[in-house]
XYZ file of C-alpha atoms in Angstrom:
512
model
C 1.092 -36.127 1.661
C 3.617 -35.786 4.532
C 2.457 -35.348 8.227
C 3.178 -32.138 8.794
C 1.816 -31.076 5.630
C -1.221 -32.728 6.798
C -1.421 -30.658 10.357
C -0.456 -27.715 8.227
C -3.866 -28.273 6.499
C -5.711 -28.995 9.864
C -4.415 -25.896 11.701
C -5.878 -23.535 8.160
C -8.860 -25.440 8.611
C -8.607 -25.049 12.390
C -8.057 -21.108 12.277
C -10.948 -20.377 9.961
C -13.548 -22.554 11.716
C -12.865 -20.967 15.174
C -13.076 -17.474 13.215
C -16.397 -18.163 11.788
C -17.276 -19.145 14.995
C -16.499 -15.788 16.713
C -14.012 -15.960 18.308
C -11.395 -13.139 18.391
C -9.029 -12.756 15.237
C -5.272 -11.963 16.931
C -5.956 -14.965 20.123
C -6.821 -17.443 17.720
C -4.164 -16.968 14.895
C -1.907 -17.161 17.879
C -3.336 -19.651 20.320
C -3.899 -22.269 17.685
C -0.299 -21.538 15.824
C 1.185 -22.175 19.529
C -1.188 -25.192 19.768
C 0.084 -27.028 16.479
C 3.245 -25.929 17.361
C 3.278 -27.970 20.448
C 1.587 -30.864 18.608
C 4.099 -31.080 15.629
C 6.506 -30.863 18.060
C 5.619 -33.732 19.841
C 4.469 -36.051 17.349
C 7.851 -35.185 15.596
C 6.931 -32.927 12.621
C 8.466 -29.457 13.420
C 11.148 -28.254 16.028
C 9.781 -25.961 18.429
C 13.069 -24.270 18.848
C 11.780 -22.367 15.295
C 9.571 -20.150 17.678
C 12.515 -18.496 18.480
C 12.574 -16.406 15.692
C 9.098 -15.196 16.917
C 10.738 -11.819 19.210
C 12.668 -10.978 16.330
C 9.596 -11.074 14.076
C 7.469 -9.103 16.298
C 10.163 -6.815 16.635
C 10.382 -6.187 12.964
C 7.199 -5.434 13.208
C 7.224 -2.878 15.807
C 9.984 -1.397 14.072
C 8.846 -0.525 10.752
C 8.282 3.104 10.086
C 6.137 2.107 6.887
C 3.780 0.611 9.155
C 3.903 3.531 11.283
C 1.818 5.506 8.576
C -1.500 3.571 10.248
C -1.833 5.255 12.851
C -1.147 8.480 11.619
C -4.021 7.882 9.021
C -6.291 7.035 11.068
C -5.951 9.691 13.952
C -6.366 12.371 10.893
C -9.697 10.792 9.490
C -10.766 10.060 13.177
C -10.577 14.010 13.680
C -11.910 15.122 10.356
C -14.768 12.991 11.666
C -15.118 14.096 15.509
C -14.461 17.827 13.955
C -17.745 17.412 11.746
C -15.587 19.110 9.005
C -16.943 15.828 6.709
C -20.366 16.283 8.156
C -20.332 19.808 6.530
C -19.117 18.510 3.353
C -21.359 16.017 2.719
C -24.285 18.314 3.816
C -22.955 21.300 1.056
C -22.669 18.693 -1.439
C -25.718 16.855 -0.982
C -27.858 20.197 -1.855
C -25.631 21.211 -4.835
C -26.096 18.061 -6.989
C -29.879 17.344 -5.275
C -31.635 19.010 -7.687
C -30.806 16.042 -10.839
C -32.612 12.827 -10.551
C -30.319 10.394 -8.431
C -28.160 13.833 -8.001
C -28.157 13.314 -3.675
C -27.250 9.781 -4.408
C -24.319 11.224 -7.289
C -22.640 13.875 -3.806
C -22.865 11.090 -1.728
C -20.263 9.126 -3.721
C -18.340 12.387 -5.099
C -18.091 13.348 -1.062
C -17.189 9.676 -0.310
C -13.914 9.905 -2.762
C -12.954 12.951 -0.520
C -13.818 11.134 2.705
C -12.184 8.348 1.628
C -8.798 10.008 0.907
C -8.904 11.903 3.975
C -10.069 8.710 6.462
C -8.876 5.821 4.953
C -10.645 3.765 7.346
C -14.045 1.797 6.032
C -15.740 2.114 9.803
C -15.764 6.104 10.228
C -16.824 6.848 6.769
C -19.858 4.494 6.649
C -21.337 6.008 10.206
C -20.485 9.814 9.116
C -21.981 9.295 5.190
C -25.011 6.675 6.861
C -25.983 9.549 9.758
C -25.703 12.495 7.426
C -27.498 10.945 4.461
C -29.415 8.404 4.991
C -32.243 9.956 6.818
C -32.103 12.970 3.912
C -32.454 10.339 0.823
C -35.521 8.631 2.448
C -37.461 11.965 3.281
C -37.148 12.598 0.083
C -38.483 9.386 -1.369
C -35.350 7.606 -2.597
C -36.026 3.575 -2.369
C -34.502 2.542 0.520
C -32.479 -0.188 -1.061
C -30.610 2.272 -3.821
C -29.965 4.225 -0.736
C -28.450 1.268 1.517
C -26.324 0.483 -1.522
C -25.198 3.712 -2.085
C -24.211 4.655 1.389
C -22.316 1.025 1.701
C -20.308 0.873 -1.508
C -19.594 4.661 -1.184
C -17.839 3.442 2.512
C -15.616 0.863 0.756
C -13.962 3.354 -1.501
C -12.200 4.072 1.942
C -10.032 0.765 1.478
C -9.064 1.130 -2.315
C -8.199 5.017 -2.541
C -4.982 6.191 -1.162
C -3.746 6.341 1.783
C -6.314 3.274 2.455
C -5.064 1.229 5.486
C -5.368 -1.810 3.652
C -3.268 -0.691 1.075
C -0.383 0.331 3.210
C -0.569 -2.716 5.444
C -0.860 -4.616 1.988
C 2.119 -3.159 0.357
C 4.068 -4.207 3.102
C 2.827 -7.753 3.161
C 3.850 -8.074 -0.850
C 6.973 -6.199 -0.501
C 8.236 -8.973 2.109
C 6.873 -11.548 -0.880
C 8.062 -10.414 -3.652
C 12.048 -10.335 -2.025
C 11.580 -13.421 -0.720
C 10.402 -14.609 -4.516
C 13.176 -13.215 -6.004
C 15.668 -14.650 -3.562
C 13.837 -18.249 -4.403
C 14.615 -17.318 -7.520
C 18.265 -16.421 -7.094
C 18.137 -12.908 -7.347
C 20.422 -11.701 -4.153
C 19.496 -7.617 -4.675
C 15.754 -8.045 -5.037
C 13.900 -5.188 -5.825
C 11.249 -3.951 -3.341
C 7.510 -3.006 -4.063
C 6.751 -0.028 -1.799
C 3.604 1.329 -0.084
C 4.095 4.700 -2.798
C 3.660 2.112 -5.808
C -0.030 0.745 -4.330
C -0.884 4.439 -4.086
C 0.102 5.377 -7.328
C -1.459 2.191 -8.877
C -4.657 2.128 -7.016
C -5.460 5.517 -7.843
C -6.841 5.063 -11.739
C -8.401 1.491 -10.578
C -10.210 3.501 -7.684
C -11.619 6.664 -9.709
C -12.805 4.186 -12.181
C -14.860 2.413 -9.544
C -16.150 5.582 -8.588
C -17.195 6.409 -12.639
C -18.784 2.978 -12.269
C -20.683 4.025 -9.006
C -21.920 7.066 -10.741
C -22.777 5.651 -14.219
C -24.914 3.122 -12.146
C -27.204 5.852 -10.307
C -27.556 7.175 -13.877
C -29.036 4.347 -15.542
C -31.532 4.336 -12.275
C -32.199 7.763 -12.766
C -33.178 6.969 -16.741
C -34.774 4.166 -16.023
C -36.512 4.349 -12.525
C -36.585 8.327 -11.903
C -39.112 7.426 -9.331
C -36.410 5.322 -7.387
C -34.028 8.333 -7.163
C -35.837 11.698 -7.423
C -34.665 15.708 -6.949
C -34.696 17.186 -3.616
C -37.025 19.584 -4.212
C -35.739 22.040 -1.597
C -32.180 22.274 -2.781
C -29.994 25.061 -3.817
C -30.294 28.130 -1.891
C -28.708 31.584 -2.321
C -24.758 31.211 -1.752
C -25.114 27.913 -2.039
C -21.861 27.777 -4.524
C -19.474 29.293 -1.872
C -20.688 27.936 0.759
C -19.396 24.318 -1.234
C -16.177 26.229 -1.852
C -15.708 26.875 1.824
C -16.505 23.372 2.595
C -14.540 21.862 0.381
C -11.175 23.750 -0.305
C -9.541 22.910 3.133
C -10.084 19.375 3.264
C -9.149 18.767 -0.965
C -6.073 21.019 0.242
C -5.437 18.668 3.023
C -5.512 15.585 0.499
C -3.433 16.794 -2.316
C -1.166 17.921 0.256
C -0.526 14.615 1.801
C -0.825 12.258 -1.811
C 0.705 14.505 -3.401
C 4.050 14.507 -1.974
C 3.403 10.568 -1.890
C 3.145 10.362 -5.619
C 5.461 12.787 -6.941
C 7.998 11.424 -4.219
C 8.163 14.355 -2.013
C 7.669 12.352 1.138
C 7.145 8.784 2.511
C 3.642 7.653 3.147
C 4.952 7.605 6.729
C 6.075 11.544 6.670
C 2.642 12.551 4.814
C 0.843 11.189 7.528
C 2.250 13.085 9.674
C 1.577 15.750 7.947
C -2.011 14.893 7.501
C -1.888 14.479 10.830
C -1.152 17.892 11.899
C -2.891 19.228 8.800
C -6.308 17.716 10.343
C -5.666 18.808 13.955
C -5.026 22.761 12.344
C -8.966 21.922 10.189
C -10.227 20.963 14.129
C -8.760 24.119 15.225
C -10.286 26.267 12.937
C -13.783 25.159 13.352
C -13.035 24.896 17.504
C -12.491 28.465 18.230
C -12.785 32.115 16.453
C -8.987 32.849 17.157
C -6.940 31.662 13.788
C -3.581 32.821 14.911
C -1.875 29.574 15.915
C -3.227 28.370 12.572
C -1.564 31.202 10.731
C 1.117 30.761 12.755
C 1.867 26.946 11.557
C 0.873 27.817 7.648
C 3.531 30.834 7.774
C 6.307 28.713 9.627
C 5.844 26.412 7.176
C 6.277 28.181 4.006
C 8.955 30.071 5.522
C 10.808 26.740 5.918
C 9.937 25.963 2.615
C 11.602 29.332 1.428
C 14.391 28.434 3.959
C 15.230 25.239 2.725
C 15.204 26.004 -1.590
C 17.826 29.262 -0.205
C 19.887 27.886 2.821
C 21.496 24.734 3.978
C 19.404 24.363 6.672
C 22.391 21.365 8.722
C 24.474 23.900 9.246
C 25.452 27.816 10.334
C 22.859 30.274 10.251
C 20.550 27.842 7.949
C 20.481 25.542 11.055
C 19.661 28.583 13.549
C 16.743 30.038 11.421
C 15.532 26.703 10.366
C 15.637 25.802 14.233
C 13.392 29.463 15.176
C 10.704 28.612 12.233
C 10.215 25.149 14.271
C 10.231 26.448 17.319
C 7.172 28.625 15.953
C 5.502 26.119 13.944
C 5.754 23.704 17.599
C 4.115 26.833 19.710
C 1.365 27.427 16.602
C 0.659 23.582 17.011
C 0.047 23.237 20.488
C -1.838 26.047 20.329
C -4.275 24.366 18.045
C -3.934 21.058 20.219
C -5.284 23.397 23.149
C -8.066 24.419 21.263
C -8.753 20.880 19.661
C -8.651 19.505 23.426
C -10.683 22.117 24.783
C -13.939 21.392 21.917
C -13.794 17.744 23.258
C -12.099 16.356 19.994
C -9.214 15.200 20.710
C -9.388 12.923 23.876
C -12.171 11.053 21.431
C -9.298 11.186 18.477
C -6.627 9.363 20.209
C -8.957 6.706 22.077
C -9.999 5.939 18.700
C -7.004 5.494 17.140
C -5.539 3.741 20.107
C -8.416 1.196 19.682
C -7.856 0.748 15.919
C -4.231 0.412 16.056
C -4.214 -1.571 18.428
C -6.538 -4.098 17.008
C -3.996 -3.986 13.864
C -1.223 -4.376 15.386
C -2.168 -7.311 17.241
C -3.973 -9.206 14.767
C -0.368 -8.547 12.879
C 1.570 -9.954 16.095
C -0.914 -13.277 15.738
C -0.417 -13.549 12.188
C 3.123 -13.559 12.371
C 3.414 -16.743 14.321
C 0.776 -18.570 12.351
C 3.083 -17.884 9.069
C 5.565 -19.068 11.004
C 4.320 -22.260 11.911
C 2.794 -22.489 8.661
C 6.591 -22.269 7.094
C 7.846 -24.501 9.831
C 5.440 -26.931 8.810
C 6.066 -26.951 5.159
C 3.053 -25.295 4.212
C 4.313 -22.361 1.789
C 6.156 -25.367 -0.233
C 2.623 -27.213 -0.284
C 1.015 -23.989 -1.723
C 3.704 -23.368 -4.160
C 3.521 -27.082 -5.561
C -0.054 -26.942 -5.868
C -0.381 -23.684 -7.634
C 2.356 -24.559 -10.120
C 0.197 -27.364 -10.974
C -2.508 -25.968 -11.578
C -3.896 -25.553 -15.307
C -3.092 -22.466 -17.177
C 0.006 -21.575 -15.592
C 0.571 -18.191 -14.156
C -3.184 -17.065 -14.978
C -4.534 -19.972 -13.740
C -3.217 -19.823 -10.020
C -4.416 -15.899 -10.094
C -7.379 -16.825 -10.771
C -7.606 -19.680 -8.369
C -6.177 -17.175 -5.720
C -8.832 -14.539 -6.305
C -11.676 -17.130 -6.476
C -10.390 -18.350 -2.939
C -10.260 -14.682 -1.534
C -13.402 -13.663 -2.691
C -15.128 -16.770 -0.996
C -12.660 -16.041 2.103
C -14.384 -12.596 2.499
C -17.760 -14.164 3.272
C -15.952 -15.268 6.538
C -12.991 -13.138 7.023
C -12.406 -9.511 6.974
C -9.888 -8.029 4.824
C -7.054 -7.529 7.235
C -7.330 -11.128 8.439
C -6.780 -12.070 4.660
C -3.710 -9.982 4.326
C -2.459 -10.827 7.810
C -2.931 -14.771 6.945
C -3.622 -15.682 3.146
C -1.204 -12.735 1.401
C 2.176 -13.974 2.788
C 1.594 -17.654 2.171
C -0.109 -17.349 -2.291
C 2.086 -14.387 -2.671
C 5.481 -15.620 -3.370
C 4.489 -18.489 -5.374
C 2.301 -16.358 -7.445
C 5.624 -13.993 -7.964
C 8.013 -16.164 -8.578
C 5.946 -16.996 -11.952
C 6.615 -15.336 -15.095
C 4.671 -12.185 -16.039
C 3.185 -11.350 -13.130
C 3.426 -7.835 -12.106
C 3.577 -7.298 -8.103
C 1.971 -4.060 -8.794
C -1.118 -5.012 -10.382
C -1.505 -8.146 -8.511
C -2.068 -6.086 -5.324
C -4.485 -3.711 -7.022
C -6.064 -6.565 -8.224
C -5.771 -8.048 -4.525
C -7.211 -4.772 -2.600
C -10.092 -4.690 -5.011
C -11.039 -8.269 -4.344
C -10.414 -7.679 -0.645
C -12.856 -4.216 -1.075
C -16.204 -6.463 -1.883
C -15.239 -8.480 1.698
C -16.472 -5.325 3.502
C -19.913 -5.845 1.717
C -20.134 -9.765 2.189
C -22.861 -11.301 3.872
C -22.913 -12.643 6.642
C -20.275 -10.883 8.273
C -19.151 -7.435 6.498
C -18.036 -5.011 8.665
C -19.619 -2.417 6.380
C -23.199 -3.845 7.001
C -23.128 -4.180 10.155
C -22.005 -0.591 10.790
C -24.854 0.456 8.177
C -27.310 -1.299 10.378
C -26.169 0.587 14.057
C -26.865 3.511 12.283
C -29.429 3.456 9.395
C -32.775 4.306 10.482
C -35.667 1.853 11.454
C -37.229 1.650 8.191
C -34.572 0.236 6.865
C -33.950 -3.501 7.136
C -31.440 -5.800 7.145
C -33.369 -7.081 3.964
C -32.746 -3.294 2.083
C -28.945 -3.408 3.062
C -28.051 -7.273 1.251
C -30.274 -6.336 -1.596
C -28.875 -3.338 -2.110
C -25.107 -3.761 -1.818
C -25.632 -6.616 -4.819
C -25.199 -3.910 -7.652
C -22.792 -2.750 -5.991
C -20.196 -6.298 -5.559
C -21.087 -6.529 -9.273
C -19.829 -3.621 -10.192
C -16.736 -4.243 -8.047
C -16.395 -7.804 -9.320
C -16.606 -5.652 -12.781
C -13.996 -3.876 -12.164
C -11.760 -7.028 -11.222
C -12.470 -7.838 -15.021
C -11.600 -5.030 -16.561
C -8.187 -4.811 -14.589
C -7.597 -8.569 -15.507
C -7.615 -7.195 -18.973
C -6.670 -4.001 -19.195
C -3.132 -4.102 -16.611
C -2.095 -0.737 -17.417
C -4.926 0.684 -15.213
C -2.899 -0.134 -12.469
C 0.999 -0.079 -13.385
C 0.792 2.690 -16.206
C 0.852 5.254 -13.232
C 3.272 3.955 -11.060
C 5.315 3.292 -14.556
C 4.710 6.813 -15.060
C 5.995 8.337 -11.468
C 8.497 5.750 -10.861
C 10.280 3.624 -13.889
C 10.597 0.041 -14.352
């Protein structure tokens, strides 16, 4: 082994000890990248004048409008949240299934597929589904460690249902991959994996997990009614429209937004936007008894909808009236913005979401110059080599790499594995025959969903235990999330054999 195959070695070794250590992700993927930079440099192992390409990189990364989808995502599940629009879900719900053994338990994972799809962010849902529910499921004698579970694994369907974070900054990592494995292998018009595919294929892979979920409080429910029982005051006259009410705006709201991802309508990019909007006109409803600016936006926009199937809308009078629906829609909007400001959500909404992207974006900056140095160092040849070698060829190396990601989540979150372990198995893995870029990044995001459940440091229990009540331990939360990563590590499985799950759909919307 060569020497700076050797330091490319130390500095992996280097970046994960100093993570389990504490220290922050983004200044150590950078400050001890810059550090072996400096050393190969000097002991003769890497030109430092490859560092150059670092403002370009960062620059690409600035610059890409599928990454710009993030932030857009998570300002409209930030304001679903801070609107309580999710809190009245989850409360309607909760009474109309309550009456079934394990039935609370069954509405807190049907809400958390809708609170997934409309958040997409693992953090908000597990405080809004923890506060709600958790307190309701103990008064009414459900064992606290079926009710840990259930609130954590119901959280993490937030980063394997579209438009999941993960899965956009994750399409984006393997897109990059899989051109740069079919340039390697001397294809000079690669094809491109985009952030509509990992929608489209995570969807059947997801609803399955949630089947899972629910099959699992079942057999509880059989076996150990006492573990799960009724709510004995549920129900309540009108209780059926007053689920309706809840629930038709926001289910609107999603199959707005993944619908026009799916069927190709829009980029993820422009449905966030619109989910954007979409959640700020929700907020606005439930902020003031005036609906006019809402009806004002709904009507501009189906106008322009009418407009546009009718009129060339670049040009002549298409342009003009096309140009006066806007103008309406933009006064409807800030309209609603005034009345969103004005209930105290949206100053919370954007510091959020500020926060959040931030802390993306800059773990992404750090990540780019450790792949760098890791390339520069002759590190993604090192990984290609050794996976090729491996036994049992193509499957082999996938298994190897989800073995290694599954023990990486133990220590790492999942955007620190995309950021740093994605770009550097990915290509290799690509470059071999039969392996579908698709399905390895469903298989990939559900691997990288169990790392919000990991001992010791998931994000998801340590956001369960801010917020769950006193009674229940930290004891309740680790035994009861183990179900739960079984079921998940099931579903790995049942992907490994059964591919379709993930590419029929995209197959379906897309070709090829």
């Amino acid at each position: 082994m060569q020497l700076p195959e050797v330091l490319a070695i130390l500095m992996v070794l280097a970046v994960c000890s100093l993570l389990m250590a504490g220290y922050p992700v983004a200044l150590t993927l950078g400050g001890v990248s810059l550090a072996f930079a400096i050393l190969a440099h000097t002991l003769g192992a890497m030109d430092i004048a490859l560092l150059g390409a670092l403002p370009q990189r960062i620059f690409g990364v600035m610059t890409n409008t599928v990454l710009l989808a993030i932030p857009l995502f998570i300002f409209m599940g930030v304001m679903l949240e801070r609107s309580r629009i999710a809190e009245n879900l989850l409360e309607t719900m909760g009474r109309l299934f309550g009456t079934l053994p394990g039935g609370l338990g069954i509405s807190v994972v049907l809400v958390g597929v809708l609170l997934a799809a409309a958040k997409g962010v693992v953090g908000a849902t597990v405080v809004t589904i923890a506060l709600i529910t958790l307190p309701t499921m103990l008064r009414h004698g459900y064992d606290k460690r079926i009710a840990a579970g259930t609130v954590a694994a119901t959280a993490t369907l937030a980063q394997i249902l579209p438009p999941a974070t993960v899965l956009v900054l994750l399409g984006d990592q393997l897109n990059n991959s899989f051109q740069a494995a079919q340039l390697a292998k001397g294809i000079f018009a690669p094809e491109s994996v985009s952030v509509s595919d990992l929608f489209a294929g995570a969807l059947l892979p997801g609803l399955t997990l949630v089947a899972l979920y629910i099959l699992f409080l079942v057999a509880v429910a059989f076996l150990r009614p006492a573990a799960v029982p009724p709510i004995s005051d549920a129900g309540g006259e009108g209780l059926f429209a007053r689920v309706l009410k809840a629930m038709v705006a926001p289910v609107l709201l999603i199959i707005v937004v993944l619908g026009s991802i799916l069927i190709g309508l829009a980029t993820p990019t422009e449905a966030a936007a619109v989910g954007a909007v979409g959640a700020v006109l929700l907020a606005a409803l439930r902020a003031q008894r005036t609906h006019w600016p809402v009806a004002l936006c709904l009507g501009a926009f189906a106008l322009l909808m009418l407009l546009r199937a009718a009129l060339d809308l670049h040009v002549g009078i298409g342009f003009a009236l096309a140009l006066a629906v806007m103008a309406a829609f933009a006064l409807g909007l800030l309209f609603a913005l005034r009345a969103v400001h004005r209930a105290g959500y949206l100053a919370a909404t954007t510091t959020k979401t500020a926060q959040m992207t931030s802390m993306i974006f800059t773990i992404l900056i750090g990540a780019t110059l450790f792949s760098l140095v890791f390339r520069g160092l002759g590190g993604d040849d090192m990984v290609h080599r050794a996976l090729a070698s491996l036994p049992g060829g193509a499957a082999g190396a996938i298994l190897t790499v989800m073995l290694a990601m599954f023990l990486l989540g133990f220590v790492m979150d999942a955007f620190e594995i995309i950021f740093v372990v994605v770009p550097i198995v990915a290509p290799p893995l690509l470059q071999m025959e039969g392996v579908n870029p698709v399905w390895l990044g469903i298989m990939m995001a559900v691997n990288l969903q169990t790392s919000y459940m990991h001992p010791p440091l998931g994000p998801t229990l340590f956001f369960l235990r801010a917020v769950a009540p006193p009674e229940i331990t930290t004891r309740h939360i680790y035994v009861g999330i183990i179900p739960f990563v079984l079921i998940q590590l099931a579903m790995l499985v049942v992907l490994w054999f059964v591919p379709g799950l993930a590419t029929g759909l995209p197959r379906m919307l897309y070709g090829g």
